XYZ file of C-alpha atoms in Angstrom:
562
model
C 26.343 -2.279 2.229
C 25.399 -0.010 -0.680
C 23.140 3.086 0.188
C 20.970 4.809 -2.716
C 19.338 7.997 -1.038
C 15.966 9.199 -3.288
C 15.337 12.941 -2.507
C 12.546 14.808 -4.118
C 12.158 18.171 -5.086
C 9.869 20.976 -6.390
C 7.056 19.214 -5.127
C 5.770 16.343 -2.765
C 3.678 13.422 -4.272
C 6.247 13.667 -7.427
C 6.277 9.921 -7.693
C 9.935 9.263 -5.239
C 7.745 5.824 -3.849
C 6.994 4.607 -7.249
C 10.865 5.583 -8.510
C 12.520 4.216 -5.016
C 11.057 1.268 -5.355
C 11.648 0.840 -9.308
C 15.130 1.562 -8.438
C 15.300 -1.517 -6.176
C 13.518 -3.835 -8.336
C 16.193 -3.658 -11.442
C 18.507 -3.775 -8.738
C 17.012 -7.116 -7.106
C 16.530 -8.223 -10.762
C 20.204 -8.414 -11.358
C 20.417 -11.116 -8.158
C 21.189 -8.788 -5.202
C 19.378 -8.739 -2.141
C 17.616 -5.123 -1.598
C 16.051 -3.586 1.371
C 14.212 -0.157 1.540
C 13.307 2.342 4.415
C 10.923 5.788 4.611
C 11.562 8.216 6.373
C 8.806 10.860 7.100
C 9.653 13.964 8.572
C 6.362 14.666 10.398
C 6.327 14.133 13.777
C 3.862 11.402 14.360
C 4.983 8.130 15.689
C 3.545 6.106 13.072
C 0.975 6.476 10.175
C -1.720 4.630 12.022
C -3.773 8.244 13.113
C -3.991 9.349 9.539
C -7.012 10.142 7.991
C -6.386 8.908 4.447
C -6.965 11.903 3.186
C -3.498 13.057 5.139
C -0.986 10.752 3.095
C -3.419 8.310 1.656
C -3.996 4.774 3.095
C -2.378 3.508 6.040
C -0.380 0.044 5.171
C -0.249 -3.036 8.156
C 2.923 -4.855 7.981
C 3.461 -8.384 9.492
C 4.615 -7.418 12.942
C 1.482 -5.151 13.116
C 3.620 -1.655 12.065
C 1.346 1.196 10.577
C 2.897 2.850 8.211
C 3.117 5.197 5.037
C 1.828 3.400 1.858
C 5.376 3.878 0.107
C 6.445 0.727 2.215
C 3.095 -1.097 0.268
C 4.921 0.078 -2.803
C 7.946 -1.552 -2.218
C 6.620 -4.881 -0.672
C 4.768 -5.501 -3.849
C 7.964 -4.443 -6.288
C 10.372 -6.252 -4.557
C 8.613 -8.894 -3.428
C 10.097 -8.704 0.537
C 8.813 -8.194 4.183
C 9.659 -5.414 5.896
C 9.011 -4.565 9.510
C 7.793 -1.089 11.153
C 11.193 0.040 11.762
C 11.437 0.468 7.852
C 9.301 3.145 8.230
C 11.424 6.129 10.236
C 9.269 9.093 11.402
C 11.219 12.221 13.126
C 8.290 11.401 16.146
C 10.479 8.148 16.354
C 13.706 9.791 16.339
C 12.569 12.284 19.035
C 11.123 9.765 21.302
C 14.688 7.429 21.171
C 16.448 10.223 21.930
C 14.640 11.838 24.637
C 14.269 8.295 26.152
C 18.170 8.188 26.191
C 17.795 11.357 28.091
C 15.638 10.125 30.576
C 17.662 7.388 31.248
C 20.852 9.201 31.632
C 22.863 7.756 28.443
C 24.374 11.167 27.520
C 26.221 11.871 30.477
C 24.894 15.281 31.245
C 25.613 16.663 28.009
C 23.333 19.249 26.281
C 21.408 17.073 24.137
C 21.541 18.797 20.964
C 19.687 18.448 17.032
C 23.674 17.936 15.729
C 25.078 15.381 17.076
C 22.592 13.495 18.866
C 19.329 13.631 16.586
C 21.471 12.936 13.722
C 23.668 10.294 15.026
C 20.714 8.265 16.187
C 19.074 8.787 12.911
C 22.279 7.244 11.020
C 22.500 4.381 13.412
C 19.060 3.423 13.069
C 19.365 3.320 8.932
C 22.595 0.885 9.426
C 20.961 -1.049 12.002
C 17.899 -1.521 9.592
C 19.418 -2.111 6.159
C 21.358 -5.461 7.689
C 17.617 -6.717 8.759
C 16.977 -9.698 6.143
C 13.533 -8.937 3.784
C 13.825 -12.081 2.011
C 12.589 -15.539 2.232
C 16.008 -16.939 2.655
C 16.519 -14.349 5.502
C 20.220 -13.408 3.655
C 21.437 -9.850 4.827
C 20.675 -7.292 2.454
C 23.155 -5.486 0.017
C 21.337 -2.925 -0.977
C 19.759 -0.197 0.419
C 17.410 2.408 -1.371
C 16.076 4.847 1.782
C 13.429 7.685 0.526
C 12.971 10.510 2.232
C 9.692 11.593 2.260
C 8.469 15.941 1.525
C 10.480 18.252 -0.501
C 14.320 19.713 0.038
C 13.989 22.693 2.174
C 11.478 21.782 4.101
C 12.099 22.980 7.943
C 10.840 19.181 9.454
C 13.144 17.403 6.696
C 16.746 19.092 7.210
C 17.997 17.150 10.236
C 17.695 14.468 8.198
C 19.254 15.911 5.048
C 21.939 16.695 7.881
C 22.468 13.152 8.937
C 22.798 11.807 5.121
C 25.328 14.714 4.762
C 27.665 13.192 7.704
C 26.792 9.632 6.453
C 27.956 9.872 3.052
C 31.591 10.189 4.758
C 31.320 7.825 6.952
C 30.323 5.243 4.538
C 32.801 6.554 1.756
C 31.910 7.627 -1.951
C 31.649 4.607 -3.020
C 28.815 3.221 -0.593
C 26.471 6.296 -0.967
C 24.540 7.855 -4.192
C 22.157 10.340 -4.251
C 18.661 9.999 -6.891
C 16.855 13.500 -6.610
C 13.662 13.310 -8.165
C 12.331 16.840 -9.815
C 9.912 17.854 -11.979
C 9.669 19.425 -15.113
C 6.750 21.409 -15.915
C 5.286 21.789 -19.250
C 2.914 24.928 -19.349
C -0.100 24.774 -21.627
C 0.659 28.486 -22.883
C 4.042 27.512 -24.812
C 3.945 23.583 -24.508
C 8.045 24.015 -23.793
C 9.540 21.909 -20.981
C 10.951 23.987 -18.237
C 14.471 23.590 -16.448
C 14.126 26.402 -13.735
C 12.269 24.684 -10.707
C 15.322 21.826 -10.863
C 18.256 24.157 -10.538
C 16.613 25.489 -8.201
C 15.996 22.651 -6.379
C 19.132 20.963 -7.054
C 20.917 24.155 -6.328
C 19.322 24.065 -2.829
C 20.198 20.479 -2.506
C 23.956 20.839 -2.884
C 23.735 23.908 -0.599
C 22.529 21.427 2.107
C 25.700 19.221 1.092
C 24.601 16.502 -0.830
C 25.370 16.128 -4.900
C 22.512 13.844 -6.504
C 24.762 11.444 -8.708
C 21.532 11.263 -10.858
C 18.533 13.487 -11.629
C 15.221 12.238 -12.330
C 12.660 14.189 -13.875
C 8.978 13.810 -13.792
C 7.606 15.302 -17.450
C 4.486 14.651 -18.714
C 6.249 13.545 -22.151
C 9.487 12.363 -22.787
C 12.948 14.684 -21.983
C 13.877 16.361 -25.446
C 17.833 16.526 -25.871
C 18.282 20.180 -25.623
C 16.550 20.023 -22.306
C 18.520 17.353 -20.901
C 21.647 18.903 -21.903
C 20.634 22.355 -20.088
C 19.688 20.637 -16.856
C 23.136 18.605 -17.546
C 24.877 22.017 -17.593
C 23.103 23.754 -14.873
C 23.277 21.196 -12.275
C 26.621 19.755 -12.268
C 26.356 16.416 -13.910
C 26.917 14.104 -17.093
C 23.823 13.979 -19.944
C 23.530 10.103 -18.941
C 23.198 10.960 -15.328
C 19.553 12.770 -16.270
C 16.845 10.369 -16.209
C 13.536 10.838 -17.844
C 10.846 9.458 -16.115
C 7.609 10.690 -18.270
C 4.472 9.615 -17.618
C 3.759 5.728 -18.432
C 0.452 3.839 -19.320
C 1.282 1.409 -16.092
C 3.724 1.795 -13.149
C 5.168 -1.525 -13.823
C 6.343 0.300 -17.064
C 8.864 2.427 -14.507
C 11.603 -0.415 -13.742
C 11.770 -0.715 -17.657
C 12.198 3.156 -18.079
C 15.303 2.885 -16.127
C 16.654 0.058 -17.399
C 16.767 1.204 -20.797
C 18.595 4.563 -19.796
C 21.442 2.670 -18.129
C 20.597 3.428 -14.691
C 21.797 -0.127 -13.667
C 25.329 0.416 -15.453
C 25.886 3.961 -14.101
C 24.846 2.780 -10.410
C 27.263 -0.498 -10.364
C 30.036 1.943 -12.059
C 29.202 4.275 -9.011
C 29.003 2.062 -6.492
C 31.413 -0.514 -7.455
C 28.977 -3.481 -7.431
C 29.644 -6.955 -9.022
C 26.593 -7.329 -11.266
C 25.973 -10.149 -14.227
C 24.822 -8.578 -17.251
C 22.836 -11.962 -18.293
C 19.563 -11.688 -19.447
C 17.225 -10.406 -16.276
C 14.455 -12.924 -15.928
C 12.749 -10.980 -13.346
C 12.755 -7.613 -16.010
C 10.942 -9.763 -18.832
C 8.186 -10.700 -15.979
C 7.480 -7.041 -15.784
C 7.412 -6.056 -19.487
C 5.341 -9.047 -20.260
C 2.972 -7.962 -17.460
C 3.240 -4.074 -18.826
C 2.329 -5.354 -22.503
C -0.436 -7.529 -21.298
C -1.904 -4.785 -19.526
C -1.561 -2.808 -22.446
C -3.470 -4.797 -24.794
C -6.379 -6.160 -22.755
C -9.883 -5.340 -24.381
C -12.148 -7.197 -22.055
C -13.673 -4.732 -19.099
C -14.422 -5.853 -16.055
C -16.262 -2.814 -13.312
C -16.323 -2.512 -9.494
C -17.954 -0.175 -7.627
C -16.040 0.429 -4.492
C -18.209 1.737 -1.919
C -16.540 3.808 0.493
C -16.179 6.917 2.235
C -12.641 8.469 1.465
C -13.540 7.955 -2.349
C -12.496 11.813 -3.379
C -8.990 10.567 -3.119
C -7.472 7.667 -4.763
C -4.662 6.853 -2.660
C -7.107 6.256 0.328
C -7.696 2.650 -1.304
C -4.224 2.415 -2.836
C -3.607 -1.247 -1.549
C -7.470 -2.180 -2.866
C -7.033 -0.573 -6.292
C -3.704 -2.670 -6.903
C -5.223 -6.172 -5.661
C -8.359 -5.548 -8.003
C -5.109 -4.652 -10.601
C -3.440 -7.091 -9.828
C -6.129 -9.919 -10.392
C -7.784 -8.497 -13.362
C -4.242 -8.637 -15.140
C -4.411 -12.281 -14.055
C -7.966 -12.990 -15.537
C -6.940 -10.704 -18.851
C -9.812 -7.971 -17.792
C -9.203 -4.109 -18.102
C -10.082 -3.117 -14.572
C -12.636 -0.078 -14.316
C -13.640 1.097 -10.696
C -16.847 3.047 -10.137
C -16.176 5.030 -6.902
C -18.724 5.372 -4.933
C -19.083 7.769 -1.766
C -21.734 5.578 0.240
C -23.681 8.054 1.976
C -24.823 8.977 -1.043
C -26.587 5.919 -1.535
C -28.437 6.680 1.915
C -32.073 7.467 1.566
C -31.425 11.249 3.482
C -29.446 11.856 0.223
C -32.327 11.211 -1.986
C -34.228 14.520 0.127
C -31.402 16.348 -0.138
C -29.651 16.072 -3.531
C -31.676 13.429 -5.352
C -29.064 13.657 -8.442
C -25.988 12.638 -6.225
C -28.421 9.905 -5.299
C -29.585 8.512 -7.917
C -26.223 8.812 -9.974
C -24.717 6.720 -7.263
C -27.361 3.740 -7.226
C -26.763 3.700 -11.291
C -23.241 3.230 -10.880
C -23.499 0.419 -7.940
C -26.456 -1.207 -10.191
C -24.130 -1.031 -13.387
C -20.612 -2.405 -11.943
C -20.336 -5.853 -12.539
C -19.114 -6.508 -8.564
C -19.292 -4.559 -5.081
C -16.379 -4.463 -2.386
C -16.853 -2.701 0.780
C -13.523 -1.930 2.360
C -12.089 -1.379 5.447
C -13.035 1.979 7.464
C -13.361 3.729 10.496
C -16.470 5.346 12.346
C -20.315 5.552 11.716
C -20.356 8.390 8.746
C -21.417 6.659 5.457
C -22.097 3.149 6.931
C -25.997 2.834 5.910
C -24.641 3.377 2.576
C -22.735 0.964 2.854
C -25.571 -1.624 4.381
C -27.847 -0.466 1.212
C -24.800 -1.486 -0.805
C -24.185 -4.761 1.096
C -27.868 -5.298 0.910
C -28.743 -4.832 -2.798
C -25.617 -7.602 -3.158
C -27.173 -10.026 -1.459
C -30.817 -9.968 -3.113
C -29.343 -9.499 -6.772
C -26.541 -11.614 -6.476
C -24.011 -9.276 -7.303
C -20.255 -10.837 -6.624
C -19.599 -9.045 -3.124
C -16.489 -8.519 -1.390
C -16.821 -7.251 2.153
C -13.122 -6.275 3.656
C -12.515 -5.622 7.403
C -15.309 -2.924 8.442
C -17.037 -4.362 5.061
C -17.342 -7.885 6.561
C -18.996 -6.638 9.928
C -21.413 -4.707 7.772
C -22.642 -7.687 6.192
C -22.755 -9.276 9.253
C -25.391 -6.602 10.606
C -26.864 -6.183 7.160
C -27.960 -9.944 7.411
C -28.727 -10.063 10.994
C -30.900 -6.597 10.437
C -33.400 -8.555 7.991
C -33.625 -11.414 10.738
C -32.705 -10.141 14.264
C -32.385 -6.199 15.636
C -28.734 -5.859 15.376
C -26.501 -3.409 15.208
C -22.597 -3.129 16.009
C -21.705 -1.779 19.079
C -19.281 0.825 17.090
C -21.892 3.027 16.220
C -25.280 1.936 18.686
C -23.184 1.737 21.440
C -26.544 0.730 22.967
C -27.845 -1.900 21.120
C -30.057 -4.798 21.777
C -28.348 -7.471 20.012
C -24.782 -6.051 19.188
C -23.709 -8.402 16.873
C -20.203 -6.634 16.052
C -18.743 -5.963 19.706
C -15.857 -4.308 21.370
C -12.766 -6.546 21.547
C -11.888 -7.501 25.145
C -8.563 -5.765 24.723
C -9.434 -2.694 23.396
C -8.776 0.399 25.343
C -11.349 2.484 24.416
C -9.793 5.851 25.497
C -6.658 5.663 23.442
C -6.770 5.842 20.327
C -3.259 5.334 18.748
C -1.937 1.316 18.314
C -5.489 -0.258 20.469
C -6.055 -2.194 17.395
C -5.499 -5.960 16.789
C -2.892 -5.512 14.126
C -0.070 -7.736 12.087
C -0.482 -11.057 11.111
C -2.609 -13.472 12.600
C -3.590 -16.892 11.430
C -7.058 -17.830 10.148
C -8.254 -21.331 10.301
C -10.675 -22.578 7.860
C -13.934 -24.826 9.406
C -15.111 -26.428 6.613
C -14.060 -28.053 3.159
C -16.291 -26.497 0.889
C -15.530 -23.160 1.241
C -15.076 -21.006 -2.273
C -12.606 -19.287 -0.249
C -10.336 -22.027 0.760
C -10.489 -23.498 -2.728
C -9.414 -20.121 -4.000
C -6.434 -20.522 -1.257
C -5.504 -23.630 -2.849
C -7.430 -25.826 -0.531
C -5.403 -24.451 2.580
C -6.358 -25.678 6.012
C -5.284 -21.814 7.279
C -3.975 -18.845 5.968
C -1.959 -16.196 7.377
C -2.957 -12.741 6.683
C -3.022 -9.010 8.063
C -5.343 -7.480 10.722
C -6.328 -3.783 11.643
C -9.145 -3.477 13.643
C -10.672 -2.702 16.848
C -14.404 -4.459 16.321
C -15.352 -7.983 16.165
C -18.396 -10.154 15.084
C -20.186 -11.255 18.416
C -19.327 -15.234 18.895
C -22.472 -16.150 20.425
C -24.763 -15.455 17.865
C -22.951 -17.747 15.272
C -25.301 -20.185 15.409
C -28.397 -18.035 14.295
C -26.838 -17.239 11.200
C -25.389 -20.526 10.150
C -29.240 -21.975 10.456
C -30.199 -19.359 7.516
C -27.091 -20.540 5.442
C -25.109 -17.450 5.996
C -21.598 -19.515 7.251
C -18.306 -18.441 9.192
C -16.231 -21.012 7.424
C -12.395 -19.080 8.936
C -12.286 -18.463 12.615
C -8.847 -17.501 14.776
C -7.126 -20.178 16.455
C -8.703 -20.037 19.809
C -12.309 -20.336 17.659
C -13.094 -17.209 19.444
C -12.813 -14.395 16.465
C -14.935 -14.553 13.126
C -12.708 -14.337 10.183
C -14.392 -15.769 6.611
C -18.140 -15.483 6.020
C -19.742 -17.241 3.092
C -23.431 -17.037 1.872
C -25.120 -20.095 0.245
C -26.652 -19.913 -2.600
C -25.043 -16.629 -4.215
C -22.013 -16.556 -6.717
C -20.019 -15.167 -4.351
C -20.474 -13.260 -1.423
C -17.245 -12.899 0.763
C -16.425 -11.083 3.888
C -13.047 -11.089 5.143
C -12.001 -9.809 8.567
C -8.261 -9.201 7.299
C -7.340 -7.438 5.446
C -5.776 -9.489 2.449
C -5.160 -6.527 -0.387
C -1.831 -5.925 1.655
C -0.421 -9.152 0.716
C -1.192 -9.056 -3.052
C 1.538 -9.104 -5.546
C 1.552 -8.298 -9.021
C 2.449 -11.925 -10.093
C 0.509 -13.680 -7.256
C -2.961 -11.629 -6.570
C -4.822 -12.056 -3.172
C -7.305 -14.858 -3.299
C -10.721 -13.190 -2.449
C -10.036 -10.380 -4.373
C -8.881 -13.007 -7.505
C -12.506 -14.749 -6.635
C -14.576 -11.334 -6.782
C -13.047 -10.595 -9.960
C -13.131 -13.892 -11.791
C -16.896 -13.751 -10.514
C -17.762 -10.648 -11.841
C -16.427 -11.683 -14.908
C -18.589 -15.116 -14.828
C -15.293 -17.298 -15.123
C -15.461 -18.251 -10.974
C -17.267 -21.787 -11.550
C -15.488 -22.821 -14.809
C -12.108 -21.546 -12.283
C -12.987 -23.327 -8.953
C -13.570 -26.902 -11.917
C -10.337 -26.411 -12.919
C -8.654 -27.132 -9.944
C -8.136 -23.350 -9.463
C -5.962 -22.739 -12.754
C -6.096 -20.066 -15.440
C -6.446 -21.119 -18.840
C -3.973 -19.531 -20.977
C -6.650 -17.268 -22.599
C -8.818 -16.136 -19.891
């Protein structure tokens, strides 16, 4: 097994996710099998508490882990399945460990930050690289770990610890160090500046680790002089300084270090058997980075949310909206939209934010509604949902989004309300689960995959499936449309074509007699993939772009030119 350790430096958010995962897919391009794990030093558990505007969205995995979006990043470059023990979290750690304690495992020893917190941190990353990610469920060769926050932080150094006793026990040749840094460029003299990654590197070795290659974040390509200073200052070859600058799409990255020879220098390092014939998986990705490039056709969504002042909050949604609008040949543009400013108590009290906001949701070409928590923002939302539905605007309703349509429609023909906000209501037509505890808040969700059944054959959304008689997709959440009102709704042609296996849980709704108007109760952005987008976000887009009918006619295939 082959461990790549990506480090960051000088700052957090430097792009380690976007680099790890790069790293991995050049790797996986040249036929070996690569697995990746996060490790956050904060001391939560998992992710799943997080107010996206902590560390951005929270990502499901299959087995219903809630975890940092990095492990979203690397799903969708590598194309694997990873499990919530990918994601390592010194809460985690802590909680092993002190359960050993309780249970008596260390003997009466003092139970101690060196060894045991560090031990148990090394075991878990060798018990979790030889997991299989793949299809074919082959062990893994490869393994790229990134550890989350910046060298020197207090809540990172056990860990930095841990890598420092591992690269021993694994020998040279198993272990490599990336340390990502950044290279400022100030405005004042426009000259790129070395300082911040000696520093950083210098503080790095101190710890006991030497990064075998340093990868700097510019804003504009490395010049030579530069690369040669850092070469000098910290320790290592020209060719072992990577310039990462800034790129017009991510899926540009993997090409980046290809060209610089990180693939030669890392099977040099690591002493790994790798064919040098042409990478099939490489020209995928610069085809799909020159398409991107050169599309002219536009295609708007307003996404109508309330964590909107911070992009990563959607960062799944953004990239399944990407994702399909490379596959239609449409430049994506999407118009956020904070919903309670489309709420009429707005218009009182800053009628500009309010009226801005209904130009933008009346000018995008399609609406989605995603997932969310709590009642802040959610008549926005209905106004949204509602404006949809009479215009027949393509609509996408995800998770919280779906339930809202749900009550949007039942509001205009029964008093409804969902029981997550009215916990009084008349007619709750989004309810409690059974299950759900309501006095705990962490992991009382219905979460992982789950398998949808589909009702009826002439759903868009099966179509767009490929005709599929179920699909298996992603769940996080802790409300439900009410069963027993199903039957009011389907009389006024607004359908539940997916339910769960039991019949009990709405899944799909459908409206007749609109374009498309979709609610989903999964969540199905965590499942696209660059070269395979998710189906109802592929069927908002090619609706918003008027291409759905002349799609679904085709048996569901793109034409070469559209």
């Amino acid at each position: 097994m082959k461990y790549i350790l990506v480090t960051g430096g000088v700052i957090s958010g430097i792009g380690k996710g976007i680099i790890a995962s790069s790293v991995g897919t050049i790797l996986k391009s040249c036929g070996l099998h690569v697995t990746a794990i996060k490790i956050d030093p904060y001391i939560n558990i998992d992710a799943g508490t997080f107010s996206p505007y902590e560390h951005g969205e929270v990502f499901v995995l299959d087995d219903g882990g809630e975890v940092d979006l990095d492990l979203g990043n690397y799903e969708r470059f590598l194309d694997i399945r990873l499990t919530r023990d990918n994601n390592l979290t010194t809460g985690k750690i802590y909680q092993s460990v002190i359960n050993k304690e309780r249970r008596g495992d260390y003997l009466g020893k003092t139970v101690q930050v060196v060894p045991h917190i560090t031990d148990a941190i090394q075991e878990w990353v060798v018990k979790q690289a030889k997991v299989p990610v793949d299809d074919d469920d082959v062990e893994p060769q490869v393994c790229v770990i990134e550890l989350g926050g910046t060298v020197g932080d207090i809540e990172s150094m056990p860990f930095i610890e841990a890598f420092r006793q591992f690269q021993f026990k694994v020998k040279r040749e198993n272990f490599c160090n990336i340390h990502v840094s950044l290279i400022p460029q100030p405005s004042a003299t426009g000259e790129q500046k070395t300082k911040p990654t000696q520093n950083s590197v210098r503080e790095l070795r101190g710890l006991g680790l030497s990064p075998d290659l340093i990868m700097c974040r510019c804003s504009t390509a490395l010049e030579n002089s530069v690369k040669e200073k850092i070469s000098m200052f910290c320790h290592v070859e020209p060719e072992q300084v990577i310039c990462v600058h800034d790129v017009s799409s991510i899926y540009r990255v993997p090409l980046l270090l290809e060209n610089q020879g990180v693939v030669g220098y890392l099977s040099r390092r690591l002493n790994m058997p790798i064919e040098t014939k042409p990478r099939k998986m490489l020209t995928k990705w610069k085809e799909m980075s020159d398409r991107s490039d050169r599309l002219l056709e536009h295609c708007s969504i307003a996404l109508v949310g309330k964590y909107t002042k911070f992009s990563d909050s959607y960062a799944s949604v953004i990239k399944a909206l990407e994702h399909s609008a490379l596959a239609i040949s449409h430049k994506l543009e999407v118009k956020y939209i904070d919903s309670a400013y489309l709420e009429p108590s707005t218009l009182q009290e800053d009628p500009v934010k309010y009226h801005e906001a209904w130009q933008k949701l009346c000018s995008a070409d399609g609406i989605l509604v995603p997932g969310g928590f709590g009642v802040r923002g959610t008549e926005g939302k209905i106004h949204a949902i509602n404006w949809a539905r009479n215009q027949k605007k393509p609509f996408l309703g995800v998770c919280l989004g779906m339930q809202l349509a749900v009550c949007e429609f039942a509001r205009n023909t029964l008093d409804a309300n969902s029981t997550e906000f009215d916990p009084e209501s008349k007619h709750p037509v989004v309810i409690d689960m059974p299950e759900h505890n309501p006095g705990q808040m962490g992991g009382t969700m219905r979460l992982g995959k789950r398998r949808t059944i589909f009702k009826t054959n002439n759903s868009v959304l099966r179509k767009l499936y490929g005709d599929a008689e179920y699909v298996d997709e992603r769940h996080r959440h802790r409300f439900e449309v009410n069963p027993e009102l199903k039957s009011h709704f389907e009389e006024k042609g607004f359908r539940f074509v997916g339910q769960d296996v039991e019949g009990e849980r709405m899944e799909v709704i459908e409206l007749d007699d609109h374009p498309y108007f979709v609610g989903v109760q999964y969540h199905p952005e965590f499942t696209s993939r660059p070269i395979k987008p998710s189906p109802p976000y592929l069927g908002l887009l090619l609706a918003s772009a008027g291409k759905l009918q002349g799609y679904l006619q085709k048996g569901c295939r793109l034409s070469p030119r559209s």
